Amino acid sequence: MAEAALRTGRCLCGAARFAARPATGEVDVCHCGMCRRWAGGVFMATACEDVALADEAAFGVYRSSEYGERLFCRSCGSSLIWRMQDGSSAHVAVSTFEDPAGFVFAKEIFIDDKPAFYDFANDTRRLTAAEFMAEVEKRQEAGHG
C-alpha cells in the first residue's frame, strides 16, 4: 500500500494551519454529544499521522475528557482536530483540508447518541458507544493506539 500524501488544511480565517497525512481514505462521523456541541453538528474526521501545526500559538486546546482533547482556532473558533492526550492518535476534520477530495464515508460512531431528527443515507458501519469503546480498548491492548 502506497503511503498517503501529506495534506494541508486550515481554519476559516486562515490563522490556524496544519499539515497531516491521512492514515486511510475513510471518513468517520461521531454523533456523541460532545462532538455535536463542539462542531455544531456531527464531527466528520479522518484518522491522521504526522500532524504538524504551523503555529501552535494559533491553536487552542480543550481537554474534553480524561483521554481526549480538541484543537480549535483561537481567532475564529473553527473545530479542527480531535486527538488523544498521549499523542497516540489524531482525527482531523475532513472539511478543513484544502482539498478534501478522495475520501469515503465509512463509519458512524456513538450511533446510540444520534438525535432522531437526522439520518445519513450512506451505507456505513454503525457502532454504539459501547461497541466503539470496546474496539478502542482492543486496539490499545494490541498496541495499535
PDB file of C-alpha atoms in Angstrom:
ATOM      1  CA  MET A   1       0.000   0.000   0.000  1.00  0.00           C
ATOM      2  CA  ALA A   2       1.423   3.365  -1.009  1.00  0.00           C
ATOM      3  CA  GLU A   3       1.957   5.992   1.663  1.00  0.00           C
ATOM      4  CA  ALA A   4      -0.764   8.643   1.712  1.00  0.00           C
ATOM      5  CA  ALA A   5       0.172  12.130   0.602  1.00  0.00           C
ATOM      6  CA  LEU A   6       0.644  14.878   3.137  1.00  0.00           C
ATOM      7  CA  ARG A   7      -2.342  17.240   3.028  1.00  0.00           C
ATOM      8  CA  THR A   8      -2.564  20.796   4.236  1.00  0.00           C
ATOM      9  CA  GLY A   9      -5.515  22.404   5.948  1.00  0.00           C
ATOM     10  CA  ARG A  10      -6.650  25.464   7.825  1.00  0.00           C
ATOM     11  CA  CYS A  11      -9.386  27.089   9.821  1.00  0.00           C
ATOM     12  CA  LEU A  12     -11.990  29.515   8.471  1.00  0.00           C
ATOM     13  CA  CYS A  13      -9.861  32.653   8.959  1.00  0.00           C
ATOM     14  CA  GLY A  14      -6.559  31.010   7.959  1.00  0.00           C
ATOM     15  CA  ALA A  15      -4.718  31.678  11.229  1.00  0.00           C
ATOM     16  CA  ALA A  16      -4.551  28.005  12.291  1.00  0.00           C
ATOM     17  CA  ARG A  17      -2.800  25.988   9.586  1.00  0.00           C
ATOM     18  CA  PHE A  18      -1.608  22.409   9.681  1.00  0.00           C
ATOM     19  CA  ALA A  19      -0.312  19.513   7.623  1.00  0.00           C
ATOM     20  CA  ALA A  20      -1.347  15.892   8.163  1.00  0.00           C
ATOM     21  CA  ARG A  21      -1.066  12.524   6.484  1.00  0.00           C
ATOM     22  CA  PRO A  22      -4.399  10.640   6.408  1.00  0.00           C
ATOM     23  CA  ALA A  23      -3.955   7.099   7.723  1.00  0.00           C
ATOM     24  CA  THR A  24      -6.741   5.841   5.437  1.00  0.00           C
ATOM     25  CA  GLY A  25      -9.081   7.355   2.915  1.00  0.00           C
ATOM     26  CA  GLU A  26     -12.004   6.875   5.283  1.00  0.00           C
ATOM     27  CA  VAL A  27     -14.185   9.463   6.980  1.00  0.00           C
ATOM     28  CA  ASP A  28     -15.769   8.632  10.306  1.00  0.00           C
ATOM     29  CA  VAL A  29     -18.645  10.572  11.852  1.00  0.00           C
ATOM     30  CA  CYS A  30     -19.101  10.962  15.591  1.00  0.00           C
ATOM     31  CA  HIS A  31     -22.601  11.524  16.969  1.00  0.00           C
ATOM     32  CA  CYS A  32     -21.595  11.910  20.640  1.00  0.00           C
ATOM     33  CA  GLY A  33     -22.970  14.914  22.493  1.00  0.00           C
ATOM     34  CA  MET A  34     -19.526  16.471  22.961  1.00  0.00           C
ATOM     35  CA  CYS A  35     -18.712  16.351  19.246  1.00  0.00           C
ATOM     36  CA  ARG A  36     -22.129  17.699  18.279  1.00  0.00           C
ATOM     37  CA  ARG A  37     -21.743  20.661  20.639  1.00  0.00           C
ATOM     38  CA  TRP A  38     -18.109  21.285  19.617  1.00  0.00           C
ATOM     39  CA  ALA A  39     -18.673  21.056  15.867  1.00  0.00           C
ATOM     40  CA  GLY A  40     -22.209  22.441  15.757  1.00  0.00           C
ATOM     41  CA  GLY A  41     -23.304  19.105  14.278  1.00  0.00           C
ATOM     42  CA  VAL A  42     -21.602  15.787  13.721  1.00  0.00           C
ATOM     43  CA  PHE A  43     -17.794  15.714  13.665  1.00  0.00           C
ATOM     44  CA  MET A  44     -16.644  14.336  10.289  1.00  0.00           C
ATOM     45  CA  ALA A  45     -12.999  13.357  10.526  1.00  0.00           C
ATOM     46  CA  THR A  46     -10.280  11.089   9.270  1.00  0.00           C
ATOM     47  CA  ALA A  47      -7.518   9.454  11.298  1.00  0.00           C
ATOM     48  CA  CYS A  48      -4.181  11.106  10.535  1.00  0.00           C
ATOM     49  CA  GLU A  49      -0.489  10.635  11.179  1.00  0.00           C
ATOM     50  CA  ASP A  50       2.326  13.178  11.084  1.00  0.00           C
ATOM     51  CA  VAL A  51       0.072  16.058  12.189  1.00  0.00           C
ATOM     52  CA  ALA A  52       2.140  19.264  12.253  1.00  0.00           C
ATOM     53  CA  LEU A  53       0.766  22.610  13.422  1.00  0.00           C
ATOM     54  CA  ALA A  54       2.236  25.579  11.536  1.00  0.00           C
ATOM     55  CA  ASP A  55       1.958  27.944  14.532  1.00  0.00           C
ATOM     56  CA  GLU A  56       0.980  26.241  17.798  1.00  0.00           C
ATOM     57  CA  ALA A  57       0.033  29.617  19.312  1.00  0.00           C
ATOM     58  CA  ALA A  58      -2.839  29.863  16.787  1.00  0.00           C
ATOM     59  CA  PHE A  59      -4.453  26.720  18.225  1.00  0.00           C
ATOM     60  CA  GLY A  60      -6.482  26.472  21.377  1.00  0.00           C
ATOM     61  CA  VAL A  61      -6.650  23.120  23.156  1.00  0.00           C
ATOM     62  CA  TYR A  62      -9.625  21.978  25.205  1.00  0.00           C
ATOM     63  CA  ARG A  63      -9.249  18.802  27.286  1.00  0.00           C
ATOM     64  CA  SER A  64     -12.725  17.367  26.861  1.00  0.00           C
ATOM     65  CA  SER A  65     -12.252  14.080  28.707  1.00  0.00           C
ATOM     66  CA  GLU A  66      -9.700  12.166  30.728  1.00  0.00           C
ATOM     67  CA  TYR A  67      -8.101  10.962  27.485  1.00  0.00           C
ATOM     68  CA  GLY A  68      -9.086  13.313  24.632  1.00  0.00           C
ATOM     69  CA  GLU A  69      -8.558  16.909  23.633  1.00  0.00           C
ATOM     70  CA  ARG A  70      -9.935  19.152  20.918  1.00  0.00           C
ATOM     71  CA  LEU A  71      -7.943  21.680  18.914  1.00  0.00           C
ATOM     72  CA  PHE A  72      -9.563  24.804  17.525  1.00  0.00           C
ATOM     73  CA  CYS A  73      -8.537  28.142  16.066  1.00  0.00           C
ATOM     74  CA  ARG A  74      -8.017  30.793  18.744  1.00  0.00           C
ATOM     75  CA  SER A  75      -9.135  33.510  16.287  1.00  0.00           C
ATOM     76  CA  CYS A  76     -12.249  32.183  14.535  1.00  0.00           C
ATOM     77  CA  GLY A  77     -13.132  29.167  16.702  1.00  0.00           C
ATOM     78  CA  SER A  78     -13.115  26.560  13.907  1.00  0.00           C
ATOM     79  CA  SER A  79     -13.157  22.953  15.152  1.00  0.00           C
ATOM     80  CA  LEU A  80     -10.078  21.311  13.637  1.00  0.00           C
ATOM     81  CA  ILE A  81      -8.584  18.242  15.332  1.00  0.00           C
ATOM     82  CA  TRP A  82      -9.563  15.705  17.979  1.00  0.00           C
ATOM     83  CA  ARG A  83      -6.610  13.841  19.473  1.00  0.00           C
ATOM     84  CA  MET A  84      -5.624  11.584  22.341  1.00  0.00           C
ATOM     85  CA  GLN A  85      -3.801  13.494  25.072  1.00  0.00           C
ATOM     86  CA  ASP A  86      -0.981  10.941  24.927  1.00  0.00           C
ATOM     87  CA  GLY A  87      -0.488  11.629  21.203  1.00  0.00           C
ATOM     88  CA  SER A  88      -1.394   8.075  20.157  1.00  0.00           C
ATOM     89  CA  SER A  89      -3.987   9.189  17.594  1.00  0.00           C
ATOM     90  CA  ALA A  90      -5.401  12.262  15.910  1.00  0.00           C
ATOM     91  CA  HIS A  91      -8.523  12.816  13.827  1.00  0.00           C
ATOM     92  CA  VAL A  92      -8.682  15.838  11.538  1.00  0.00           C
ATOM     93  CA  ALA A  93     -11.951  17.452  10.426  1.00  0.00           C
ATOM     94  CA  VAL A  94     -12.092  16.444   6.763  1.00  0.00           C
ATOM     95  CA  SER A  95     -13.632  19.714   5.581  1.00  0.00           C
ATOM     96  CA  THR A  96     -10.648  21.677   6.897  1.00  0.00           C
ATOM     97  CA  PHE A  97      -8.284  20.152   4.325  1.00  0.00           C
ATOM     98  CA  GLU A  98      -7.506  22.438   1.381  1.00  0.00           C
ATOM     99  CA  ASP A  99      -8.565  19.551  -0.877  1.00  0.00           C
ATOM    100  CA  PRO A 100     -10.973  17.141   0.831  1.00  0.00           C
ATOM    101  CA  ALA A 101     -11.494  15.082  -2.338  1.00  0.00           C
ATOM    102  CA  GLY A 102     -10.980  11.335  -2.416  1.00  0.00           C
ATOM    103  CA  PHE A 103     -12.351  10.352   0.986  1.00  0.00           C
ATOM    104  CA  VAL A 104     -15.057   7.732   1.540  1.00  0.00           C
ATOM    105  CA  PHE A 105     -17.681   7.994   4.300  1.00  0.00           C
ATOM    106  CA  ALA A 106     -17.125   4.715   6.155  1.00  0.00           C
ATOM    107  CA  LYS A 107     -18.259   4.694   9.777  1.00  0.00           C
ATOM    108  CA  GLU A 108     -20.586   6.334  12.306  1.00  0.00           C
ATOM    109  CA  ILE A 109     -19.721   6.090  15.998  1.00  0.00           C
ATOM    110  CA  PHE A 110     -21.827   6.735  19.095  1.00  0.00           C
ATOM    111  CA  ILE A 111     -24.838   5.945  16.899  1.00  0.00           C
ATOM    112  CA  ASP A 112     -26.896   5.474  20.069  1.00  0.00           C
ATOM    113  CA  ASP A 113     -26.322   9.186  20.882  1.00  0.00           C
ATOM    114  CA  LYS A 114     -27.569  10.367  17.462  1.00  0.00           C
ATOM    115  CA  PRO A 115     -30.636  12.610  17.670  1.00  0.00           C
ATOM    116  CA  ALA A 116     -33.718  11.300  15.859  1.00  0.00           C
ATOM    117  CA  PHE A 117     -34.068  14.369  13.590  1.00  0.00           C
ATOM    118  CA  TYR A 118     -31.406  13.317  11.064  1.00  0.00           C
ATOM    119  CA  ASP A 119     -30.036  10.217   9.325  1.00  0.00           C
ATOM    120  CA  PHE A 120     -27.355   9.711   6.705  1.00  0.00           C
ATOM    121  CA  ALA A 121     -28.331   7.864   3.529  1.00  0.00           C
ATOM    122  CA  ASN A 122     -24.830   6.373   3.109  1.00  0.00           C
ATOM    123  CA  ASP A 123     -24.338   2.692   3.864  1.00  0.00           C
ATOM    124  CA  THR A 124     -21.877   2.944   6.758  1.00  0.00           C
ATOM    125  CA  ARG A 125     -20.647   0.776   9.578  1.00  0.00           C
ATOM    126  CA  ARG A 126     -22.517   1.934  12.701  1.00  0.00           C
ATOM    127  CA  LEU A 127     -21.176   1.443  16.220  1.00  0.00           C
ATOM    128  CA  THR A 128     -22.784   2.221  19.555  1.00  0.00           C
ATOM    129  CA  ALA A 129     -20.705   3.919  22.246  1.00  0.00           C
ATOM    130  CA  ALA A 130     -20.063   0.558  23.932  1.00  0.00           C
ATOM    131  CA  GLU A 131     -19.069  -1.144  20.663  1.00  0.00           C
ATOM    132  CA  PHE A 132     -16.738   1.704  19.732  1.00  0.00           C
ATOM    133  CA  MET A 133     -15.049   1.827  23.161  1.00  0.00           C
ATOM    134  CA  ALA A 134     -14.578  -1.971  23.093  1.00  0.00           C
ATOM    135  CA  GLU A 135     -12.909  -1.621  19.678  1.00  0.00           C
ATOM    136  CA  VAL A 136     -10.604   1.135  21.016  1.00  0.00           C
ATOM    137  CA  GLU A 137      -9.629  -0.984  24.042  1.00  0.00           C
ATOM    138  CA  LYS A 138      -8.908  -3.955  21.786  1.00  0.00           C
ATOM    139  CA  ARG A 139      -6.614  -1.813  19.566  1.00  0.00           C
ATOM    140  CA  GLN A 140      -4.815  -0.447  22.635  1.00  0.00           C
ATOM    141  CA  GLU A 141      -4.251  -3.952  24.006  1.00  0.00           C
ATOM    142  CA  ALA A 142      -2.829  -4.966  20.635  1.00  0.00           C
ATOM    143  CA  GLY A 143      -0.512  -1.933  20.735  1.00  0.00           C
ATOM    144  CA  HIS A 144      -2.111  -0.055  17.833  1.00  0.00           C
ATOM    145  CA  GLY A 145      -3.148   3.120  19.732  1.00  0.00           C
TER     146      GLY A 145
END
